[in-house]
Amino acid sequence: MKFSSLRRGLVMSGRVLLSIPFRALPTLLAAIVVSFLLLRLIPGDAVDVMASQVALSNESDIAKWRHDLGLDRSIGEQLLDYIVNLARLDFGYSHIYNMPVASLIGERLPSTCLLAGTAFVVAIILGILAGVISGYAKGGALDQLTSAVLLLLYSVPAFWTGLLLIEVFAVWLNWLPLGGSQSLGLDLSGAARIGDRLRHLVLPAVTLALFYIAVDARLVRASMLEVQNQDYIRTAIAKGLDRHTIVWKHMLRNALLPLTAVAGNRIGAMLGGAVTIETVFNWPGMGRLAFEAVLKRDFTVLTAILVLSAFFVIAANIIVDLIQVWIDPRIEH
Amino acid sequence: MSRLIADIRGLSVHFGEHLIVDGIDFSIQENEILALVGESGCGKSTVALSLLRLLPDKGCTVAGKVLLGGRDILTVPENELNDLRGSAVSIIFQDPSTALNPVWSIGSQIVETLRRHRNISAKAARRQAIDLLDLVAIPDPHRRIDDFPHQFSGGMRQRVMIAMAISCNPRLLVADEPTTALDVTTQAQVLELLDKLRRDLSMSILLITHDLSLVADWADRVVVMYGGQICESAPTRSLFSAPFHPYTQCLLASIPPLSGGPTHRTGRLFEGPSAGVVTASAAGCRYAARCDRAEASCLSAKPAIFSVGAGSHLAACPVVKPSVSLAATVI
């Protein structure tokens, strides 16, 4: 029935997708080069770290080791090699974890996706709800209460919220586990296994979501207040529409645009790992892997995480472009 | 004798301390175009908004009565008010580029109005919306119905607004400066359309404008406002041929004549503060501060409206009163 708007959406989506080779790929390439070079600028390489671990000091052995790993070649050659390998989804080999980086990330990425995905969805839904309610009842008691709570959530650092929640729900009440993503040493299956995973997910996901709820709600509230004074809202009132339709149909769709941009960039960054939260909750995700890689000076793993984060952010931006094209018909590229 | 569609009694609007509309009375007859004219800040748009109770709740007090079909718009409960809005009384605004929601297709905005007030299916509403677009002369309506506001020109957008406003056959259409944002050729087309629609649908139109040439061409009756008060009210022909109130006379004299050439000096309205500024303090006639015929009594009391001669020609100026009987005999 809405054929022409559907067609317009498809055409615009096609244009966004066609722009990928021209906009997204060069950006990704630049991110790869910068990540690779930055970490090589730091003095000391993987061989230095390994040599110190095994107390190896024979200069010729170290040089041979370096030669075997290709670290004696020029930085340009190494970079080229790295890019060619990346194209084959080969992220290199970690001599510190003693396994391919790809499988190391493959182990951690699902946990991060679960945590980030849950927190993201919860934050978007509750953020929009709180923002709309707050903007709806502007200046009233409900708005003031919501705004105060949101400001508090916004100002408190996430690791502190996390520690507080652990103290209350894991230590005092003993309702939820302290950390990790599953109970160790228990051989659970089926529903019990899923239940166990969910119990572990609650606290880190809530902690991560709380901060973003505050960000989203404040953003939505501000745009709702701005949209409220637009002429087309007066038109909607003059047509006799009820408040419900005006708020959820006429105001919200206009107020959502800023949120899509902010939330899109965020999901990209979140998939790269929530370093603090994953560390506080001992969550085996990308963020903790990055933290460990820094401590162990594992540059191969670190570069891979940086490149992957860049990839997620760029991919999320493309998705945001697609969503915005569908929400706002005025966007023409 | 034509029937009364809307009766406005003692309408006053305060914005905080400021009295914007000062107890005005007028009525709108069945099937007529009544023009409400006045300069910027005289309160004419405030009157338009109060006819649908669209003024903000905060910082704005409205007194008086706006009777429409026996019900007072200013005091009916919210749900009854929403039944009347868009159905018994509709409004179109000055700037059609901001009055339509940019992220919904024009079709969906017309359909939702129809479905709000009529118990019809989505399909039937869509068919009716296409007919409405056809009625307001949007070419190729069954294809354009899914287009968005930004895909239309200014004049076309105002036509869409009109289609939406008349969708539920209102008795009264309030047109708040409907052509101010449009160029002159489009202006004439939009007014021609409004004139045709009020005859075909037998509705009344309250045309708010500051453009006297529009008034002369399209209005049946005119109400002239200054500083929140009504100065004069008359059938169009009578007002233009024999204006009584000094402000109306001055207003008509300010129209540049076609024959004068570029160097011809027309009567200037006045130098000094605008009408809006005058409103704040004056107790008597608002125009007295600028009127070259003002007397001491003009400043002390609000002038009463009285009949001046033929038909329903009313004016509110005690100074010109003596000449009334004379003028009436001349006509």
XYZ file of C-alpha atoms in Angstrom:
664
model
C 0.000 0.000 0.000
C 2.805 2.384 0.889
C 4.595 1.495 -2.267
C 6.263 4.795 -3.028
C 7.675 5.280 0.484
C 8.910 1.683 0.452
C 10.573 2.275 -2.889
C 12.160 5.476 -1.622
C 13.499 3.620 1.430
C 14.979 0.884 -0.741
C 16.607 3.369 -3.098
C 18.123 5.312 -0.208
C 19.323 2.100 1.490
C 20.918 1.055 -1.780
C 22.795 4.358 -1.917
C 24.038 3.921 1.655
C 25.254 0.410 0.858
C 26.914 1.544 -2.371
C 28.905 4.150 -0.438
C 30.658 1.423 1.607
C 33.658 0.892 -0.720
C 34.216 4.644 -0.899
C 33.649 5.706 2.689
C 33.766 2.746 5.057
C 36.686 0.771 3.598
C 39.220 3.640 3.538
C 38.247 4.494 7.126
C 38.788 0.910 8.198
C 42.136 0.777 6.416
C 43.232 3.984 8.152
C 42.191 2.544 11.513
C 44.221 -0.612 10.835
C 47.343 1.336 9.880
C 47.109 3.637 12.901
C 46.481 0.785 15.379
C 49.360 -1.202 13.932
C 51.845 1.658 13.905
C 50.907 3.092 17.317
C 51.581 -0.140 19.125
C 54.875 -0.659 17.250
C 56.028 2.785 18.373
C 56.180 1.580 21.971
C 59.728 0.382 22.759
C 60.089 -3.370 23.209
C 58.355 -6.139 21.296
C 56.915 -9.571 21.974
C 60.376 -11.166 21.871
C 61.607 -8.861 24.663
C 58.655 -9.884 26.823
C 59.110 -13.601 26.142
C 62.864 -13.408 26.619
C 62.437 -11.802 30.014
C 59.948 -14.487 30.997
C 62.294 -17.375 30.201
C 65.382 -15.435 31.331
C 66.934 -15.739 27.895
C 69.860 -13.442 27.298
C 71.771 -15.070 24.426
C 71.846 -12.319 21.779
C 72.015 -14.712 18.784
C 69.059 -16.773 20.057
C 67.000 -13.610 20.459
C 67.936 -12.460 16.963
C 66.987 -15.875 15.534
C 63.692 -15.769 17.398
C 63.014 -12.299 16.053
C 63.858 -13.516 12.537
C 61.495 -16.486 12.876
C 58.629 -14.163 13.871
C 59.427 -11.742 11.034
C 60.082 -8.913 13.505
C 63.466 -8.090 11.917
C 61.876 -6.918 8.710
C 61.000 -3.286 7.956
C 57.842 -1.932 9.549
C 56.315 -1.366 6.090
C 56.722 -5.019 5.170
C 55.246 -6.095 8.476
C 52.259 -3.796 8.007
C 51.622 -5.065 4.491
C 51.807 -8.624 5.744
C 49.385 -7.828 8.532
C 46.826 -6.296 6.175
C 47.050 -9.204 3.727
C 46.552 -11.648 6.611
C 43.601 -9.626 7.947
C 41.902 -9.926 4.581
C 42.043 -13.697 5.154
C 40.611 -13.165 8.683
C 43.986 -14.169 10.138
C 44.652 -11.914 13.135
C 48.085 -13.385 13.798
C 49.414 -15.713 16.511
C 49.727 -14.782 20.160
C 52.958 -16.208 21.570
C 51.866 -15.193 25.045
C 48.549 -17.076 25.028
C 50.085 -19.594 22.651
C 47.114 -19.723 20.322
C 45.859 -17.931 17.201
C 44.404 -14.517 18.054
C 41.299 -15.320 15.982
C 40.362 -18.247 18.228
C 41.203 -16.221 21.330
C 38.766 -13.530 20.198
C 36.281 -16.155 19.051
C 36.190 -17.394 22.666
C 35.597 -13.942 24.139
C 33.405 -12.192 21.565
C 30.156 -14.116 22.286
C 30.330 -13.156 25.982
C 30.823 -9.507 25.076
C 28.010 -9.632 22.511
C 25.681 -11.103 25.131
C 26.575 -8.457 27.726
C 26.671 -5.500 25.344
C 23.540 -6.591 23.452
C 21.477 -7.036 26.616
C 22.626 -3.745 28.138
C 22.091 -1.948 24.826
C 18.519 -3.150 24.330
C 17.554 -2.511 27.968
C 19.099 0.971 27.883
C 17.362 1.952 24.637
C 13.925 0.771 25.745
C 14.067 2.161 29.286
C 15.887 5.302 28.124
C 13.166 6.115 25.597
C 10.441 5.370 28.145
C 12.031 7.518 30.863
C 12.780 10.305 28.379
C 9.233 10.376 27.023
C 7.653 10.277 30.485
C 10.000 13.000 31.679
C 9.387 15.190 28.628
C 5.648 14.448 28.766
C 5.240 15.657 32.331
C 7.773 18.466 32.047
C 8.235 20.371 35.282
C 5.893 18.076 37.213
C 6.844 15.956 40.217
C 7.383 12.893 38.017
C 9.729 14.798 35.700
C 11.710 16.205 38.607
C 12.049 12.791 40.243
C 13.071 11.116 36.959
C 15.506 13.916 36.131
C 17.143 13.703 39.560
C 17.573 9.925 39.306
C 18.898 10.232 35.751
C 21.396 12.911 36.747
C 22.621 10.689 39.584
C 23.026 7.686 37.268
C 24.753 9.883 34.719
C 27.272 11.270 37.213
C 28.209 8.072 39.053
C 31.081 6.095 37.466
C 29.989 2.679 36.204
C 32.617 0.712 38.154
C 31.313 2.238 41.394
C 27.696 1.354 40.552
C 28.963 -2.130 39.758
C 30.748 -2.502 43.091
C 27.681 -1.182 44.938
C 25.383 -3.663 43.184
C 27.787 -6.509 43.955
C 27.867 -5.463 47.614
C 24.061 -5.328 47.871
C 22.846 -8.172 45.666
C 25.743 -10.604 45.842
C 27.258 -10.038 49.276
C 24.399 -8.884 51.539
C 21.379 -10.476 49.924
C 23.268 -13.310 48.273
C 20.745 -13.395 45.415
C 23.164 -13.199 42.524
C 26.719 -14.390 41.813
C 29.720 -12.133 42.426
C 31.116 -12.359 38.920
C 32.097 -14.545 36.011
C 29.768 -15.688 33.276
C 28.861 -19.141 34.657
C 29.244 -21.272 37.768
C 32.491 -23.201 37.651
C 32.710 -26.876 38.531
C 28.966 -27.484 38.059
C 27.963 -29.689 35.171
C 24.666 -28.040 34.271
C 22.601 -28.640 31.174
C 19.416 -27.389 29.508
C 17.287 -24.897 31.396
C 19.497 -24.978 34.476
C 22.497 -23.978 32.361
C 20.625 -21.087 30.748
C 19.301 -19.989 34.148
C 22.822 -20.026 35.558
C 24.108 -17.902 32.658
C 21.245 -15.427 33.072
C 21.902 -15.080 36.812
C 25.487 -14.188 36.009
C 24.411 -11.748 33.321
C 22.034 -9.656 35.485
C 24.457 -7.504 37.499
C 26.996 -6.569 34.780
C 24.215 -5.915 32.257
C 22.260 -3.745 34.703
C 25.395 -1.795 35.642
C 26.284 -1.170 32.027
C 22.674 -0.320 31.119
C 22.099 2.098 34.023
C 24.609 4.615 32.737
C 23.311 4.434 29.179
C 19.673 4.698 30.302
C 20.605 8.035 31.812
C 22.356 9.174 28.612
C 19.472 8.054 26.370
C 16.718 9.402 28.596
C 18.325 12.839 28.861
C 18.780 12.945 25.108
C 15.205 11.833 24.396
C 13.807 14.242 26.998
C 15.676 17.180 25.460
C 14.522 16.362 21.931
C 10.946 15.734 23.084
C 10.894 19.192 24.686
C 12.226 20.693 21.469
C 9.744 18.822 19.268
C 6.864 19.754 21.605
C 7.008 23.390 20.452
C 7.033 22.622 16.731
C 4.165 23.873 14.591
C 3.223 20.383 13.451
C 2.469 19.391 17.041
C 0.034 22.319 17.235
C -1.496 21.006 13.998
C -1.845 17.544 15.560
C -3.576 19.043 18.611
C -5.867 21.095 16.357
C -6.920 17.886 14.563
C -8.343 16.595 17.846
C -5.822 13.768 18.233
C -5.449 12.382 21.734
C -2.252 12.997 23.701
C -1.180 9.400 23.342
C -1.083 9.595 19.524
C 0.579 12.995 19.604
C 3.366 11.866 21.923
C 4.087 8.399 20.527
C 3.398 9.026 16.841
C 4.066 12.686 16.133
C 6.669 13.620 18.723
C 8.701 10.465 19.316
C 9.617 9.689 15.709
C 11.055 13.184 15.339
C 12.780 12.971 18.703
C 14.466 9.640 17.897
C 16.931 10.899 15.288
C 19.614 12.204 17.692
C 19.328 8.969 19.688
C 19.987 6.729 16.662
C 23.263 8.537 15.990
C 24.465 8.325 19.595
C 23.260 4.769 20.208
C 24.723 3.518 16.935
C 28.221 4.693 17.767
C 27.811 3.256 21.225
C 26.946 -0.292 20.164
C 30.057 -0.272 17.990
C 32.210 0.773 20.925
C 30.463 -1.642 23.286
C 31.220 -4.667 21.091
C 34.877 -3.763 21.361
C 34.497 -4.580 25.047
C 33.406 -2.755 28.165
C 36.787 -2.778 29.863
C 35.842 -1.508 33.356
C 32.612 -3.462 33.747
C 34.126 -6.702 32.458
C 37.056 -6.262 34.837
C 34.862 -5.480 37.866
C 32.593 -8.465 37.199
C 35.366 -10.753 35.997
C 33.381 -11.193 32.793
C 35.357 -13.166 30.177
C 34.804 -10.744 27.303
C 36.804 -8.596 24.904
C 37.223 -5.798 27.428
C 38.980 -8.005 29.948
C 41.034 -9.570 27.183
C 42.202 -6.079 26.211
C 43.031 -5.314 29.846
C 45.053 -8.532 30.180
C 46.770 -7.959 26.828
C 47.972 -4.538 28.011
C 49.415 -6.018 31.216
C 51.105 -8.817 29.260
C 52.254 -6.485 26.471
C 50.603 -8.778 23.931
C 50.555 -6.366 20.991
C 49.176 -8.882 18.517
C 46.028 -9.326 20.606
C 45.765 -5.615 21.334
C 46.036 -4.634 17.663
C 43.394 -7.200 16.779
C 41.005 -5.793 19.402
C 41.578 -2.221 18.200
C 40.993 -3.217 14.569
C 37.876 -5.161 15.501
C 36.489 -2.230 17.535
C 37.065 0.073 14.571
C 35.267 -2.415 12.354
C 32.272 -2.539 14.727
C 32.047 1.253 14.978
C 32.159 1.623 11.192
C 29.592 -1.130 10.688
C 27.327 0.450 13.314
C 27.580 3.778 11.491
C 26.380 2.175 8.279
C 23.449 0.652 10.152
C 22.641 4.057 11.708
C 22.629 5.589 8.231
C 20.197 2.914 7.081
C 17.907 3.427 10.074
C 17.913 7.215 9.712
C 16.994 6.951 6.061
C 13.912 4.983 7.091
C 12.964 7.221 10.047
C 13.432 10.569 8.364
C 12.349 10.860 4.735
C 14.098 14.223 4.420
C 17.548 12.667 4.476
C 18.921 12.640 0.944
C 22.538 11.868 0.355
C -31.726 35.479 7.861
C -28.591 33.389 7.961
C -27.771 31.178 10.915
C -25.134 31.868 13.491
C -22.169 29.464 13.367
C -19.932 30.910 16.034
C -20.514 33.568 18.627
C -17.580 35.145 20.441
C -18.598 37.038 23.588
C -16.295 39.169 25.731
C -13.160 37.273 24.732
C -10.126 38.464 26.710
C -6.648 36.983 26.701
C -3.870 37.821 29.137
C -0.264 36.745 28.559
C 1.043 37.202 32.053
C 0.575 40.909 32.847
C -0.224 41.891 29.299
C -3.759 42.175 28.010
C -3.513 40.924 24.416
C -7.191 40.664 23.577
C -9.482 43.091 25.421
C -13.038 41.809 25.667
C -14.061 41.511 22.030
C -17.429 40.398 20.632
C -18.150 39.185 17.135
C -20.059 36.441 15.425
C -19.651 34.341 12.311
C -22.654 33.602 10.099
C -23.329 30.447 8.131
C -21.419 30.191 4.846
C -19.657 33.547 5.073
C -16.034 34.592 4.896
C -15.368 36.910 7.787
C -12.032 38.703 7.664
C -10.274 39.699 10.860
C -7.707 42.371 9.974
C -5.157 44.356 11.878
C -1.428 44.969 12.044
C 1.143 42.700 13.666
C 0.627 42.358 17.398
C -3.012 43.460 17.404
C -4.101 40.092 18.780
C -5.731 38.611 15.695
C -3.764 35.351 15.738
C -4.421 35.024 19.466
C -8.134 35.212 18.668
C -7.671 32.507 16.002
C -5.909 30.182 18.427
C -8.472 30.709 21.178
C -11.266 29.589 18.825
C -9.785 26.070 19.141
C -8.422 26.631 22.647
C -4.896 26.198 21.302
C -3.247 28.817 23.508
C -0.727 27.417 26.002
C -2.086 26.626 29.466
C 0.869 28.177 31.207
C 1.098 31.953 31.536
C -2.034 32.529 29.505
C -5.506 33.332 30.872
C -8.538 33.338 28.613
C -11.912 34.770 29.655
C -15.229 35.095 27.873
C -17.145 32.694 25.679
C -16.534 31.058 22.317
C -19.864 29.491 21.455
C -19.884 26.942 18.673
C -23.023 24.920 18.049
C -24.288 25.884 21.497
C -21.151 24.711 23.307
C -18.530 26.964 24.844
C -15.129 25.899 23.464
C -13.369 27.585 26.371
C -15.047 25.468 29.043
C -15.932 22.086 27.467
C -14.068 19.102 28.976
C -10.861 18.023 27.232
C -12.320 14.911 25.540
C -15.321 16.809 24.156
C -12.972 19.553 22.984
C -10.922 16.997 21.045
C -14.118 15.708 19.424
C -14.857 19.244 18.205
C -11.303 20.072 17.070
C -10.741 18.985 13.472
C -14.403 18.033 13.148
C -16.641 21.016 13.972
C -13.886 23.612 13.750
C -10.525 23.349 11.936
C -7.584 25.630 11.494
C -4.886 26.210 8.903
C -1.743 28.110 9.756
C 0.496 30.709 8.248
C 3.544 28.606 7.434
C 2.717 25.362 5.617
C 6.381 24.337 5.647
C 6.352 23.726 9.402
C 2.701 22.858 9.999
C 2.935 19.323 8.580
C 4.890 16.611 10.380
C 8.028 16.042 8.266
C 8.472 12.350 9.083
C 4.988 11.091 8.200
C 3.537 10.922 4.712
C 0.802 13.452 3.971
C -1.585 10.542 3.391
C -1.096 9.186 6.878
C -1.665 12.654 8.342
C -4.976 13.044 6.508
C -6.056 9.476 7.207
C -5.458 9.809 10.955
C -7.685 12.901 11.065
C -10.471 11.059 9.239
C -10.165 7.973 11.426
C -10.104 10.083 14.599
C -13.517 11.575 13.882
C -15.165 9.061 11.561
C -15.703 5.420 12.249
C -14.218 4.140 8.981
C -11.711 1.523 7.897
C -8.138 2.390 6.949
C -8.912 1.538 3.325
C -11.985 3.755 3.150
C -10.095 6.577 4.841
C -7.311 6.269 2.289
C -9.792 6.429 -0.593
C -11.365 9.491 0.991
C -7.949 11.106 1.479
C -7.236 10.650 -2.236
C -10.591 12.286 -3.039
C -9.733 15.175 -0.702
C -6.348 15.705 -2.378
C -8.166 15.692 -5.712
C -10.643 18.246 -4.330
C -7.837 20.643 -3.376
C -6.341 20.143 -6.860
C -3.233 18.117 -6.051
C -2.406 16.464 -9.378
C -2.042 12.667 -9.457
C -3.399 12.268 -5.889
C -3.269 8.457 -5.686
C 0.475 8.594 -6.298
C 1.260 11.703 -4.234
C -0.618 10.500 -1.161
C 2.448 8.563 0.055
C 4.825 11.468 -0.478
C 6.261 13.438 2.400
C 5.738 17.162 3.065
C 9.229 18.119 1.856
C 8.376 16.761 -1.590
C 5.712 19.454 -2.074
C 5.982 23.169 -2.829
C 4.712 25.781 -0.356
C 1.394 26.279 -2.126
C 0.860 22.524 -2.452
C 1.604 22.034 1.247
C -1.015 24.634 2.121
C -3.464 22.719 -0.117
C -2.631 19.552 1.806
C -3.254 21.438 5.074
C -6.594 22.576 3.680
C -7.490 19.020 2.616
C -6.712 17.854 6.139
C -8.659 20.699 7.747
C -11.829 20.143 5.678
C -11.639 16.331 5.819
C -14.380 16.048 8.443
C -16.651 18.784 7.056
C -16.158 21.427 9.737
C -18.781 24.160 10.145
C -16.007 26.697 10.649
C -12.514 26.921 9.172
C -10.120 29.315 10.848
C -7.484 30.444 8.337
C -4.678 32.171 10.221
C -2.806 34.192 7.584
C -3.061 31.253 5.163
C -1.201 32.952 2.323
C 1.366 35.139 4.063
C 4.175 32.652 3.400
C 3.187 32.157 -0.244
C 3.934 34.173 -3.365
C 1.236 36.323 -4.930
C 0.053 33.956 -7.682
C -0.204 31.059 -5.244
C -2.061 33.358 -2.826
C -4.858 33.914 -5.303
C -5.114 30.190 -6.087
C -5.340 29.238 -2.415
C -8.043 31.833 -1.731
C -9.981 30.820 -4.816
C -9.871 27.261 -3.489
C -11.047 28.316 -0.014
C -13.880 30.346 -1.556
C -14.983 27.396 -3.713
C -14.830 24.983 -0.782
C -16.916 27.145 1.535
C -19.628 27.261 -1.133
C -19.450 23.526 -1.980
C -19.243 22.372 1.634
C -21.315 25.245 3.064
C -18.813 26.110 5.753
C -17.833 29.461 7.210
C -14.310 30.840 7.124
C -12.658 33.192 9.558
C -9.868 34.710 7.485
C -7.153 36.284 9.621
C -4.953 38.596 7.586
C -3.196 41.917 7.399
C -3.581 42.079 3.629
C -6.381 44.500 2.764
C -6.419 43.531 -0.900
C -7.291 39.945 0.072
C -10.060 41.274 2.282
C -11.487 43.418 -0.503
C -11.462 40.485 -2.939
C -12.731 37.625 -0.811
C -14.393 38.647 2.462
C -18.126 39.107 3.001
C -17.646 41.002 6.224
C -14.659 42.563 7.956
C -13.701 43.048 11.594
C -10.857 45.540 12.147
C -8.761 45.099 15.276
C -6.295 47.436 16.908
C -4.379 46.744 20.120
C -6.639 43.892 21.164
C -9.883 45.816 20.625
C -12.366 45.859 17.777
C -12.471 49.282 16.051
C -14.927 48.615 13.326
C -16.988 45.816 11.886
C -18.881 46.024 8.609
C -19.822 44.351 5.346
C -16.754 44.552 3.095
C -18.233 46.938 0.550
C -19.489 49.276 3.243
C -16.143 49.295 5.061
C -14.109 50.128 1.993
C -16.513 52.773 0.728
C -17.262 54.473 4.039
C -14.803 53.713 6.811
C -15.785 55.401 10.076
C -13.098 54.702 12.609
C -10.019 56.941 12.298
C -7.793 53.823 12.380
C -9.678 52.160 9.531
C -9.499 55.366 7.517
C -5.776 55.586 8.122
C -5.358 51.898 7.255
C -7.191 52.266 3.952
C -5.267 55.430 3.117
C -2.018 53.513 3.482
C -2.749 51.295 0.471
C -0.473 52.478 -2.351
C -2.558 53.496 -5.381
C -1.666 51.920 -8.722
C -1.763 55.291 -10.522
C 0.572 57.270 -8.275
C 3.853 55.996 -9.665
C 6.914 55.065 -7.647
C 7.450 58.539 -6.194
C 3.888 58.948 -4.931
C 3.744 59.137 -1.150
C 0.879 57.227 0.366
C -0.557 58.025 3.769
C 1.790 56.555 6.341
C 0.162 54.753 9.209
C 2.372 56.347 11.837
C 5.814 56.660 13.222
C 6.642 55.277 16.623
C 5.921 52.149 18.632
C 3.915 49.275 17.193
C 0.441 48.321 18.336
C 1.757 45.557 20.566
C 3.725 47.987 22.689
C 0.805 50.352 23.084
C -1.350 47.546 24.487
C 0.469 47.200 27.760
C -0.707 50.296 29.602
C -3.619 52.075 27.906
C -6.946 52.231 29.756
C -9.219 53.849 27.143
C -9.143 53.573 23.372
C -5.907 51.829 22.371
C -5.619 53.900 19.251
C -5.879 57.220 21.076
C -2.109 57.574 21.468
C -1.712 57.698 17.691
C -5.038 59.185 16.674
C -4.913 62.782 15.399
C -8.550 63.262 16.409
C -8.204 61.985 19.957
C -9.879 63.900 22.785
C -9.351 63.712 26.536
C -12.334 61.383 26.958
C -10.748 58.814 24.599
C -8.021 58.077 27.145
C -10.280 57.509 30.150
C -12.838 54.910 29.035
C -12.972 52.039 26.573
C -15.145 53.213 23.644
C -18.463 51.418 23.233
C -19.408 49.833 19.923
C -22.402 51.408 18.232
C -24.214 51.062 14.982
C -23.201 53.484 12.277
C -25.634 53.557 9.461
C -26.653 50.951 6.952
C -26.690 47.200 7.527
C -24.539 45.933 10.322
C -21.847 48.572 10.167
C -20.463 48.981 13.695
C -17.699 51.223 14.979
C -16.104 52.002 18.322
C -15.213 55.694 18.340
C -17.162 58.377 20.221
C -15.419 61.186 18.341
C -16.790 60.284 14.912
C -20.258 59.529 16.299
C -21.894 62.889 15.465
C -21.119 62.531 11.777
C -22.808 59.152 11.691
C -26.361 60.191 10.972
C -25.076 62.507 8.261
C -23.002 59.780 6.642
C -25.880 57.340 6.874
C -28.157 59.676 4.969
C -25.520 60.190 2.304
C -25.417 56.396 1.705
